[in-house]
């Protein structure tokens, strides 16, 4: 499914707060969580009309710190959230010169989580969305749960293992499966295991990397009674390249696939295109 090896930001998701995540990705103009802004309102409204329910369940694949939910439930976009974590956090000379006290670090973390939770509660928009996150990073999902971004989370690596009975209860019953950046990291195994748990086919909305073959994804979705459309085939900026090596590798992959990129957003950044799958009989 992958056309080249993206720069790894895996270590960013191992911290108890999303500060490192924002400080690394904000300068790259990371926009994955914002893609949903154009398609999600209409998709959610359509789901509510079709199901006759206001309460909907969203399953966010590779959810990380739950930033998609910030937009979904609270109307807070990536850039607004990132401003809560300055690029260069203030450090006193004494703090820089001594090893951190674990108890003090835990207190600072708890205070930051409490501030973020209060910030979000004050901006609650859609309280009838239940958002469940799937991510192998326990620190990231623990933050998201404590801040009120996620209502539940699963940390099982579904690329390698079947979901536990407890996982199945959390993952089942999704009305919408969201994959803003997940298709760059997760394979068909995760998608297959998630969809197999749904008694009714959910809507699946995602943004595969521009140039990423999607035939296998489409077959998996079709096997689960979903019809795939591409709402916008135009390459959309996901983020600037992490370094020259990543840029050259990406451009090489596009040339090998004979895909145009000169003069488009893909010339200066990693790009994605949208993919929407609806129940075939909807």
PDB file of C-alpha atoms in Angstrom:
ATOM      1  CA  UNK A   1       0.000   0.000   0.000  1.00  0.00           C
ATOM      2  CA  UNK A   2       2.887   2.402   0.597  1.00  0.00           C
ATOM      3  CA  UNK A   3       4.775   4.038  -2.261  1.00  0.00           C
ATOM      4  CA  UNK A   4       7.798   5.163  -0.215  1.00  0.00           C
ATOM      5  CA  UNK A   5       9.015   5.438   3.357  1.00  0.00           C
ATOM      6  CA  UNK A   6       7.820   8.651   4.964  1.00  0.00           C
ATOM      7  CA  UNK A   7       9.900  10.342   7.635  1.00  0.00           C
ATOM      8  CA  UNK A   8       9.038   8.704  10.963  1.00  0.00           C
ATOM      9  CA  UNK A   9       7.514  10.834  13.709  1.00  0.00           C
ATOM     10  CA  UNK A  10       6.737   7.828  15.885  1.00  0.00           C
ATOM     11  CA  UNK A  11       8.704   9.132  18.872  1.00  0.00           C
ATOM     12  CA  UNK A  12       6.466  12.207  19.054  1.00  0.00           C
ATOM     13  CA  UNK A  13       3.549  10.073  20.173  1.00  0.00           C
ATOM     14  CA  UNK A  14       5.341   8.605  23.199  1.00  0.00           C
ATOM     15  CA  UNK A  15       5.093  11.748  25.346  1.00  0.00           C
ATOM     16  CA  UNK A  16       2.349  12.407  27.917  1.00  0.00           C
ATOM     17  CA  UNK A  17       1.524  15.772  26.294  1.00  0.00           C
ATOM     18  CA  UNK A  18       1.214  16.728  22.610  1.00  0.00           C
ATOM     19  CA  UNK A  19       3.752  19.566  22.870  1.00  0.00           C
ATOM     20  CA  UNK A  20       6.473  17.753  20.911  1.00  0.00           C
ATOM     21  CA  UNK A  21       3.927  16.720  18.265  1.00  0.00           C
ATOM     22  CA  UNK A  22       2.873  20.328  17.717  1.00  0.00           C
ATOM     23  CA  UNK A  23       6.398  21.742  17.860  1.00  0.00           C
ATOM     24  CA  UNK A  24       7.631  19.308  15.197  1.00  0.00           C
ATOM     25  CA  UNK A  25       4.659  19.408  12.856  1.00  0.00           C
ATOM     26  CA  UNK A  26       3.356  22.981  13.084  1.00  0.00           C
ATOM     27  CA  UNK A  27       6.435  24.439  11.315  1.00  0.00           C
ATOM     28  CA  UNK A  28       5.823  21.938   8.501  1.00  0.00           C
ATOM     29  CA  UNK A  29       2.295  23.343   8.055  1.00  0.00           C
ATOM     30  CA  UNK A  30       0.796  19.983   8.916  1.00  0.00           C
ATOM     31  CA  UNK A  31      -2.843  19.931   7.838  1.00  0.00           C
ATOM     32  CA  UNK A  32      -4.111  16.340   8.054  1.00  0.00           C
ATOM     33  CA  UNK A  33      -6.623  17.049  10.846  1.00  0.00           C
ATOM     34  CA  UNK A  34      -8.025  19.997   8.867  1.00  0.00           C
ATOM     35  CA  UNK A  35      -8.950  18.043   5.735  1.00  0.00           C
ATOM     36  CA  UNK A  36     -12.093  16.916   7.493  1.00  0.00           C
ATOM     37  CA  UNK A  37     -13.345  20.504   7.662  1.00  0.00           C
ATOM     38  CA  UNK A  38     -14.712  20.453   4.115  1.00  0.00           C
ATOM     39  CA  UNK A  39     -16.230  16.974   3.949  1.00  0.00           C
ATOM     40  CA  UNK A  40     -17.165  16.081   7.527  1.00  0.00           C
ATOM     41  CA  UNK A  41     -20.076  18.468   8.212  1.00  0.00           C
ATOM     42  CA  UNK A  42     -21.986  17.239   5.165  1.00  0.00           C
ATOM     43  CA  UNK A  43     -21.055  13.614   5.841  1.00  0.00           C
ATOM     44  CA  UNK A  44     -22.256  13.794   9.453  1.00  0.00           C
ATOM     45  CA  UNK A  45     -25.461  15.589   8.451  1.00  0.00           C
ATOM     46  CA  UNK A  46     -26.142  12.899   5.837  1.00  0.00           C
ATOM     47  CA  UNK A  47     -25.535  10.150   8.392  1.00  0.00           C
ATOM     48  CA  UNK A  48     -27.976  11.742  10.813  1.00  0.00           C
ATOM     49  CA  UNK A  49     -30.632  11.987   8.122  1.00  0.00           C
ATOM     50  CA  UNK A  50     -30.087   8.392   7.010  1.00  0.00           C
ATOM     51  CA  UNK A  51     -29.997   6.843  10.488  1.00  0.00           C
ATOM     52  CA  UNK A  52     -32.566   9.118  12.088  1.00  0.00           C
ATOM     53  CA  UNK A  53     -30.205   9.511  15.051  1.00  0.00           C
ATOM     54  CA  UNK A  54     -28.419  12.543  16.406  1.00  0.00           C
ATOM     55  CA  UNK A  55     -26.005  10.430  18.429  1.00  0.00           C
ATOM     56  CA  UNK A  56     -23.294   9.064  16.144  1.00  0.00           C
ATOM     57  CA  UNK A  57     -20.164   7.043  16.790  1.00  0.00           C
ATOM     58  CA  UNK A  58     -16.932   7.991  15.011  1.00  0.00           C
ATOM     59  CA  UNK A  59     -13.938   5.650  14.937  1.00  0.00           C
ATOM     60  CA  UNK A  60     -10.687   7.552  14.364  1.00  0.00           C
ATOM     61  CA  UNK A  61      -7.923   5.297  12.997  1.00  0.00           C
ATOM     62  CA  UNK A  62      -4.356   6.167  14.053  1.00  0.00           C
ATOM     63  CA  UNK A  63      -5.885   8.871  16.233  1.00  0.00           C
ATOM     64  CA  UNK A  64      -2.701   9.937  18.056  1.00  0.00           C
ATOM     65  CA  UNK A  65      -3.516  12.663  20.570  1.00  0.00           C
ATOM     66  CA  UNK A  66      -7.117  12.922  19.356  1.00  0.00           C
ATOM     67  CA  UNK A  67      -6.658  16.123  17.372  1.00  0.00           C
ATOM     68  CA  UNK A  68      -9.311  15.107  14.830  1.00  0.00           C
ATOM     69  CA  UNK A  69     -11.806  15.088  17.677  1.00  0.00           C
ATOM     70  CA  UNK A  70     -10.811  18.645  18.600  1.00  0.00           C
ATOM     71  CA  UNK A  71     -12.232  19.744  15.260  1.00  0.00           C
ATOM     72  CA  UNK A  72     -15.184  17.341  15.303  1.00  0.00           C
ATOM     73  CA  UNK A  73     -16.485  17.943  18.807  1.00  0.00           C
ATOM     74  CA  UNK A  74     -15.099  21.362  19.696  1.00  0.00           C
ATOM     75  CA  UNK A  75     -14.467  23.213  16.427  1.00  0.00           C
ATOM     76  CA  UNK A  76     -10.775  23.668  17.304  1.00  0.00           C
ATOM     77  CA  UNK A  77      -8.429  23.252  14.343  1.00  0.00           C
ATOM     78  CA  UNK A  78      -4.817  22.101  14.397  1.00  0.00           C
ATOM     79  CA  UNK A  79      -3.310  25.607  14.258  1.00  0.00           C
ATOM     80  CA  UNK A  80      -5.464  26.866  17.141  1.00  0.00           C
ATOM     81  CA  UNK A  81      -4.558  23.887  19.316  1.00  0.00           C
ATOM     82  CA  UNK A  82      -0.864  24.159  18.403  1.00  0.00           C
ATOM     83  CA  UNK A  83      -0.725  27.720  19.752  1.00  0.00           C
ATOM     84  CA  UNK A  84      -1.326  26.286  23.227  1.00  0.00           C
ATOM     85  CA  UNK A  85       2.124  24.680  22.998  1.00  0.00           C
ATOM     86  CA  UNK A  86       4.756  27.319  22.061  1.00  0.00           C
ATOM     87  CA  UNK A  87       7.528  26.333  19.671  1.00  0.00           C
ATOM     88  CA  UNK A  88      10.130  27.307  22.265  1.00  0.00           C
ATOM     89  CA  UNK A  89       8.714  26.643  25.749  1.00  0.00           C
ATOM     90  CA  UNK A  90      10.271  28.757  28.459  1.00  0.00           C
ATOM     91  CA  UNK A  91      12.821  26.969  30.636  1.00  0.00           C
ATOM     92  CA  UNK A  92      14.555  28.414  33.633  1.00  0.00           C
ATOM     93  CA  UNK A  93      18.323  28.039  34.012  1.00  0.00           C
ATOM     94  CA  UNK A  94      17.913  25.869  37.076  1.00  0.00           C
ATOM     95  CA  UNK A  95      15.370  23.619  35.368  1.00  0.00           C
ATOM     96  CA  UNK A  96      17.666  23.183  32.386  1.00  0.00           C
ATOM     97  CA  UNK A  97      20.641  22.334  34.611  1.00  0.00           C
ATOM     98  CA  UNK A  98      18.991  19.668  36.751  1.00  0.00           C
ATOM     99  CA  UNK A  99      17.252  16.400  36.050  1.00  0.00           C
ATOM    100  CA  UNK A 100      13.446  16.697  36.217  1.00  0.00           C
ATOM    101  CA  UNK A 101      11.731  15.524  39.372  1.00  0.00           C
ATOM    102  CA  UNK A 102       9.250  12.775  38.331  1.00  0.00           C
ATOM    103  CA  UNK A 103       6.643  14.018  40.794  1.00  0.00           C
ATOM    104  CA  UNK A 104       7.040  17.581  39.537  1.00  0.00           C
ATOM    105  CA  UNK A 105       6.804  16.394  35.926  1.00  0.00           C
ATOM    106  CA  UNK A 106       3.600  14.504  36.710  1.00  0.00           C
ATOM    107  CA  UNK A 107       2.140  17.627  38.325  1.00  0.00           C
ATOM    108  CA  UNK A 108       3.023  19.762  35.300  1.00  0.00           C
ATOM    109  CA  UNK A 109       1.447  17.167  32.996  1.00  0.00           C
ATOM    110  CA  UNK A 110      -1.740  16.967  35.066  1.00  0.00           C
ATOM    111  CA  UNK A 111      -2.044  20.762  35.102  1.00  0.00           C
ATOM    112  CA  UNK A 112      -1.550  20.992  31.335  1.00  0.00           C
ATOM    113  CA  UNK A 113      -4.151  18.292  30.693  1.00  0.00           C
ATOM    114  CA  UNK A 114      -6.613  20.059  33.002  1.00  0.00           C
ATOM    115  CA  UNK A 115      -6.069  23.356  31.166  1.00  0.00           C
ATOM    116  CA  UNK A 116      -6.620  21.696  27.800  1.00  0.00           C
ATOM    117  CA  UNK A 117      -9.755  19.963  29.049  1.00  0.00           C
ATOM    118  CA  UNK A 118     -11.188  23.270  30.325  1.00  0.00           C
ATOM    119  CA  UNK A 119     -10.260  25.002  27.047  1.00  0.00           C
ATOM    120  CA  UNK A 120     -12.138  22.351  25.074  1.00  0.00           C
ATOM    121  CA  UNK A 121     -15.200  22.193  27.331  1.00  0.00           C
ATOM    122  CA  UNK A 122     -15.687  25.924  26.872  1.00  0.00           C
ATOM    123  CA  UNK A 123     -15.876  25.385  23.093  1.00  0.00           C
ATOM    124  CA  UNK A 124     -18.047  22.263  22.932  1.00  0.00           C
ATOM    125  CA  UNK A 125     -20.036  22.238  19.684  1.00  0.00           C
ATOM    126  CA  UNK A 126     -21.261  18.745  18.957  1.00  0.00           C
ATOM    127  CA  UNK A 127     -21.907  16.899  22.185  1.00  0.00           C
ATOM    128  CA  UNK A 128     -23.773  14.119  20.382  1.00  0.00           C
ATOM    129  CA  UNK A 129     -20.696  12.639  18.754  1.00  0.00           C
ATOM    130  CA  UNK A 130     -18.970   9.730  20.461  1.00  0.00           C
ATOM    131  CA  UNK A 131     -15.365   9.528  19.252  1.00  0.00           C
ATOM    132  CA  UNK A 132     -13.379   6.322  19.714  1.00  0.00           C
ATOM    133  CA  UNK A 133      -9.675   6.308  18.947  1.00  0.00           C
ATOM    134  CA  UNK A 134      -7.505   3.464  17.672  1.00  0.00           C
ATOM    135  CA  UNK A 135      -3.758   3.921  18.131  1.00  0.00           C
ATOM    136  CA  UNK A 136      -0.878   1.791  19.403  1.00  0.00           C
ATOM    137  CA  UNK A 137       0.469   4.737  21.435  1.00  0.00           C
ATOM    138  CA  UNK A 138      -0.905   4.483  24.956  1.00  0.00           C
ATOM    139  CA  UNK A 139       0.577   7.844  26.122  1.00  0.00           C
ATOM    140  CA  UNK A 140      -1.156   9.669  23.272  1.00  0.00           C
ATOM    141  CA  UNK A 141      -4.561   8.098  23.833  1.00  0.00           C
ATOM    142  CA  UNK A 142      -4.301   8.509  27.615  1.00  0.00           C
ATOM    143  CA  UNK A 143      -3.845  12.245  27.050  1.00  0.00           C
ATOM    144  CA  UNK A 144      -6.784  12.320  24.623  1.00  0.00           C
ATOM    145  CA  UNK A 145      -9.036  10.517  27.092  1.00  0.00           C
ATOM    146  CA  UNK A 146      -8.038  12.738  30.020  1.00  0.00           C
ATOM    147  CA  UNK A 147      -8.540  15.927  27.987  1.00  0.00           C
ATOM    148  CA  UNK A 148     -11.996  14.814  26.848  1.00  0.00           C
ATOM    149  CA  UNK A 149     -11.064  14.472  23.192  1.00  0.00           C
ATOM    150  CA  UNK A 150     -11.778  10.745  23.054  1.00  0.00           C
ATOM    151  CA  UNK A 151     -14.625   8.873  24.709  1.00  0.00           C
ATOM    152  CA  UNK A 152     -12.825   5.523  24.483  1.00  0.00           C
ATOM    153  CA  UNK A 153      -9.611   4.125  23.010  1.00  0.00           C
ATOM    154  CA  UNK A 154      -8.069   0.875  21.811  1.00  0.00           C
ATOM    155  CA  UNK A 155      -4.283   0.353  21.764  1.00  0.00           C
ATOM    156  CA  UNK A 156      -4.111  -3.139  20.263  1.00  0.00           C
ATOM    157  CA  UNK A 157      -1.954  -3.330  17.123  1.00  0.00           C
ATOM    158  CA  UNK A 158      -4.567  -4.590  14.663  1.00  0.00           C
ATOM    159  CA  UNK A 159      -1.949  -4.936  11.964  1.00  0.00           C
ATOM    160  CA  UNK A 160      -0.640  -7.930  13.911  1.00  0.00           C
ATOM    161  CA  UNK A 161      -3.321  -9.089  16.339  1.00  0.00           C
ATOM    162  CA  UNK A 162      -7.042  -9.702  16.443  1.00  0.00           C
ATOM    163  CA  UNK A 163      -9.008  -7.352  18.685  1.00  0.00           C
ATOM    164  CA  UNK A 164      -9.690  -8.629  22.187  1.00  0.00           C
ATOM    165  CA  UNK A 165     -13.303  -9.097  23.317  1.00  0.00           C
ATOM    166  CA  UNK A 166     -13.030  -5.752  25.145  1.00  0.00           C
ATOM    167  CA  UNK A 167     -11.667  -4.110  21.984  1.00  0.00           C
ATOM    168  CA  UNK A 168     -14.544  -5.514  19.963  1.00  0.00           C
ATOM    169  CA  UNK A 169     -17.107  -3.868  22.225  1.00  0.00           C
ATOM    170  CA  UNK A 170     -15.382  -0.496  21.859  1.00  0.00           C
ATOM    171  CA  UNK A 171     -14.839  -0.678  18.097  1.00  0.00           C
ATOM    172  CA  UNK A 172     -18.231  -2.064  17.060  1.00  0.00           C
ATOM    173  CA  UNK A 173     -21.180   0.071  16.076  1.00  0.00           C
ATOM    174  CA  UNK A 174     -19.257   2.801  14.250  1.00  0.00           C
ATOM    175  CA  UNK A 175     -21.283   5.078  11.985  1.00  0.00           C
ATOM    176  CA  UNK A 176     -18.185   6.742  10.524  1.00  0.00           C
ATOM    177  CA  UNK A 177     -14.606   5.461  10.218  1.00  0.00           C
ATOM    178  CA  UNK A 178     -12.158   8.343   9.842  1.00  0.00           C
ATOM    179  CA  UNK A 179      -8.628   8.009   8.450  1.00  0.00           C
ATOM    180  CA  UNK A 180      -7.091  11.433   7.942  1.00  0.00           C
ATOM    181  CA  UNK A 181      -3.531  10.109   7.823  1.00  0.00           C
ATOM    182  CA  UNK A 182      -3.971   6.460   8.742  1.00  0.00           C
ATOM    183  CA  UNK A 183      -3.648   5.010   5.242  1.00  0.00           C
ATOM    184  CA  UNK A 184       0.013   6.034   5.198  1.00  0.00           C
ATOM    185  CA  UNK A 185       0.743   3.767   8.177  1.00  0.00           C
ATOM    186  CA  UNK A 186      -1.967   1.143   8.500  1.00  0.00           C
ATOM    187  CA  UNK A 187      -2.492  -1.751   6.141  1.00  0.00           C
ATOM    188  CA  UNK A 188      -5.493  -3.700   4.999  1.00  0.00           C
ATOM    189  CA  UNK A 189      -5.271  -5.924   8.086  1.00  0.00           C
ATOM    190  CA  UNK A 190      -6.435  -3.117  10.383  1.00  0.00           C
ATOM    191  CA  UNK A 191      -9.161  -1.934   8.021  1.00  0.00           C
ATOM    192  CA  UNK A 192     -10.413  -5.492   7.526  1.00  0.00           C
ATOM    193  CA  UNK A 193     -10.518  -6.217  11.259  1.00  0.00           C
ATOM    194  CA  UNK A 194     -12.334  -2.966  12.000  1.00  0.00           C
ATOM    195  CA  UNK A 195     -14.938  -3.391   9.267  1.00  0.00           C
ATOM    196  CA  UNK A 196     -15.558  -7.022  10.205  1.00  0.00           C
ATOM    197  CA  UNK A 197     -16.814  -5.838  13.604  1.00  0.00           C
ATOM    198  CA  UNK A 198     -19.525  -3.604  12.144  1.00  0.00           C
ATOM    199  CA  UNK A 199     -22.994  -5.138  11.844  1.00  0.00           C
ATOM    200  CA  UNK A 200     -24.016  -2.265   9.551  1.00  0.00           C
ATOM    201  CA  UNK A 201     -21.539  -0.871   7.002  1.00  0.00           C
ATOM    202  CA  UNK A 202     -20.212   2.507   8.185  1.00  0.00           C
ATOM    203  CA  UNK A 203     -19.194   5.456   6.049  1.00  0.00           C
ATOM    204  CA  UNK A 204     -15.408   5.524   5.608  1.00  0.00           C
ATOM    205  CA  UNK A 205     -13.692   8.835   4.986  1.00  0.00           C
ATOM    206  CA  UNK A 206      -9.955   9.047   4.435  1.00  0.00           C
ATOM    207  CA  UNK A 207      -7.101  10.780   2.679  1.00  0.00           C
ATOM    208  CA  UNK A 208      -4.544   8.392   1.142  1.00  0.00           C
ATOM    209  CA  UNK A 209      -1.184   9.803   0.145  1.00  0.00           C
ATOM    210  CA  UNK A 210      -1.142  11.144  -3.419  1.00  0.00           C
ATOM    211  CA  UNK A 211       0.329   8.340  -5.517  1.00  0.00           C
ATOM    212  CA  UNK A 212      -0.500   5.645  -2.982  1.00  0.00           C
ATOM    213  CA  UNK A 213      -2.184   2.695  -4.757  1.00  0.00           C
ATOM    214  CA  UNK A 214      -5.720   2.396  -3.428  1.00  0.00           C
ATOM    215  CA  UNK A 215      -6.973  -0.668  -5.324  1.00  0.00           C
ATOM    216  CA  UNK A 216      -6.479  -2.915  -2.287  1.00  0.00           C
ATOM    217  CA  UNK A 217      -8.287  -0.434  -0.052  1.00  0.00           C
ATOM    218  CA  UNK A 218     -11.154  -0.202  -2.545  1.00  0.00           C
ATOM    219  CA  UNK A 219     -11.474  -4.005  -2.752  1.00  0.00           C
ATOM    220  CA  UNK A 220     -11.588  -4.281   1.027  1.00  0.00           C
ATOM    221  CA  UNK A 221     -14.279  -1.617   1.224  1.00  0.00           C
ATOM    222  CA  UNK A 222     -16.295  -3.225  -1.572  1.00  0.00           C
ATOM    223  CA  UNK A 223     -16.104  -6.580   0.234  1.00  0.00           C
ATOM    224  CA  UNK A 224     -17.875  -4.861   3.120  1.00  0.00           C
ATOM    225  CA  UNK A 225     -20.687  -3.493   0.943  1.00  0.00           C
ATOM    226  CA  UNK A 226     -19.216  -0.026   0.510  1.00  0.00           C
ATOM    227  CA  UNK A 227     -19.090   2.026  -2.678  1.00  0.00           C
ATOM    228  CA  UNK A 228     -15.949   4.124  -3.116  1.00  0.00           C
ATOM    229  CA  UNK A 229     -15.886   7.625  -4.609  1.00  0.00           C
ATOM    230  CA  UNK A 230     -13.106  10.213  -4.881  1.00  0.00           C
ATOM    231  CA  UNK A 231     -14.717  13.571  -3.969  1.00  0.00           C
ATOM    232  CA  UNK A 232     -11.620  15.556  -4.957  1.00  0.00           C
ATOM    233  CA  UNK A 233      -8.735  13.989  -6.924  1.00  0.00           C
ATOM    234  CA  UNK A 234      -6.670  17.185  -6.640  1.00  0.00           C
ATOM    235  CA  UNK A 235      -3.484  16.703  -4.568  1.00  0.00           C
ATOM    236  CA  UNK A 236      -3.888  18.560  -1.263  1.00  0.00           C
ATOM    237  CA  UNK A 237      -1.003  19.756   0.919  1.00  0.00           C
ATOM    238  CA  UNK A 238      -0.567  17.490   3.937  1.00  0.00           C
ATOM    239  CA  UNK A 239       2.715  18.919   5.210  1.00  0.00           C
ATOM    240  CA  UNK A 240       6.040  20.196   3.951  1.00  0.00           C
ATOM    241  CA  UNK A 241       8.796  17.637   3.573  1.00  0.00           C
ATOM    242  CA  UNK A 242      10.697  16.806   6.731  1.00  0.00           C
ATOM    243  CA  UNK A 243      14.008  16.943   4.846  1.00  0.00           C
ATOM    244  CA  UNK A 244      15.559  16.795   1.373  1.00  0.00           C
ATOM    245  CA  UNK A 245      15.805  12.997   1.481  1.00  0.00           C
ATOM    246  CA  UNK A 246      12.064  12.642   1.978  1.00  0.00           C
ATOM    247  CA  UNK A 247      11.366  15.125  -0.845  1.00  0.00           C
ATOM    248  CA  UNK A 248      13.596  13.285  -3.308  1.00  0.00           C
ATOM    249  CA  UNK A 249      12.146   9.879  -2.374  1.00  0.00           C
ATOM    250  CA  UNK A 250       8.581  11.126  -2.810  1.00  0.00           C
ATOM    251  CA  UNK A 251       9.273  12.772  -6.162  1.00  0.00           C
ATOM    252  CA  UNK A 252      11.066   9.661  -7.371  1.00  0.00           C
ATOM    253  CA  UNK A 253       8.025   7.550  -6.485  1.00  0.00           C
ATOM    254  CA  UNK A 254       5.698   9.915  -8.375  1.00  0.00           C
ATOM    255  CA  UNK A 255       7.954   9.888 -11.440  1.00  0.00           C
ATOM    256  CA  UNK A 256       8.061   6.084 -11.329  1.00  0.00           C
ATOM    257  CA  UNK A 257       4.249   6.032 -11.296  1.00  0.00           C
ATOM    258  CA  UNK A 258       4.149   8.672 -14.065  1.00  0.00           C
ATOM    259  CA  UNK A 259       2.052  10.985 -11.946  1.00  0.00           C
ATOM    260  CA  UNK A 260       2.295  14.742 -12.487  1.00  0.00           C
ATOM    261  CA  UNK A 261       3.567  16.881  -9.649  1.00  0.00           C
ATOM    262  CA  UNK A 262       5.502  19.804 -11.162  1.00  0.00           C
ATOM    263  CA  UNK A 263       3.503  22.972 -10.617  1.00  0.00           C
ATOM    264  CA  UNK A 264       1.199  21.341  -8.057  1.00  0.00           C
ATOM    265  CA  UNK A 265       1.242  21.213  -4.268  1.00  0.00           C
ATOM    266  CA  UNK A 266       3.119  17.906  -4.542  1.00  0.00           C
ATOM    267  CA  UNK A 267       6.174  19.764  -5.806  1.00  0.00           C
ATOM    268  CA  UNK A 268       6.793  21.331  -2.392  1.00  0.00           C
ATOM    269  CA  UNK A 269       4.948  19.051   0.025  1.00  0.00           C
ATOM    270  CA  UNK A 270       3.548  15.633   0.751  1.00  0.00           C
ATOM    271  CA  UNK A 271       0.035  15.520  -0.641  1.00  0.00           C
ATOM    272  CA  UNK A 272      -3.111  13.490  -0.181  1.00  0.00           C
ATOM    273  CA  UNK A 273      -6.365  12.963  -2.059  1.00  0.00           C
ATOM    274  CA  UNK A 274      -9.784  12.242  -0.590  1.00  0.00           C
ATOM    275  CA  UNK A 275     -11.561   8.884  -0.505  1.00  0.00           C
ATOM    276  CA  UNK A 276     -15.171   8.427   0.569  1.00  0.00           C
ATOM    277  CA  UNK A 277     -16.957   5.071   0.870  1.00  0.00           C
ATOM    278  CA  UNK A 278     -20.673   4.823   1.578  1.00  0.00           C
ATOM    279  CA  UNK A 279     -22.930   1.815   2.131  1.00  0.00           C
ATOM    280  CA  UNK A 280     -23.750   0.469  -1.325  1.00  0.00           C
ATOM    281  CA  UNK A 281     -27.524   0.627  -0.798  1.00  0.00           C
ATOM    282  CA  UNK A 282     -27.549   4.054   0.902  1.00  0.00           C
TER     283      UNK A 282
END
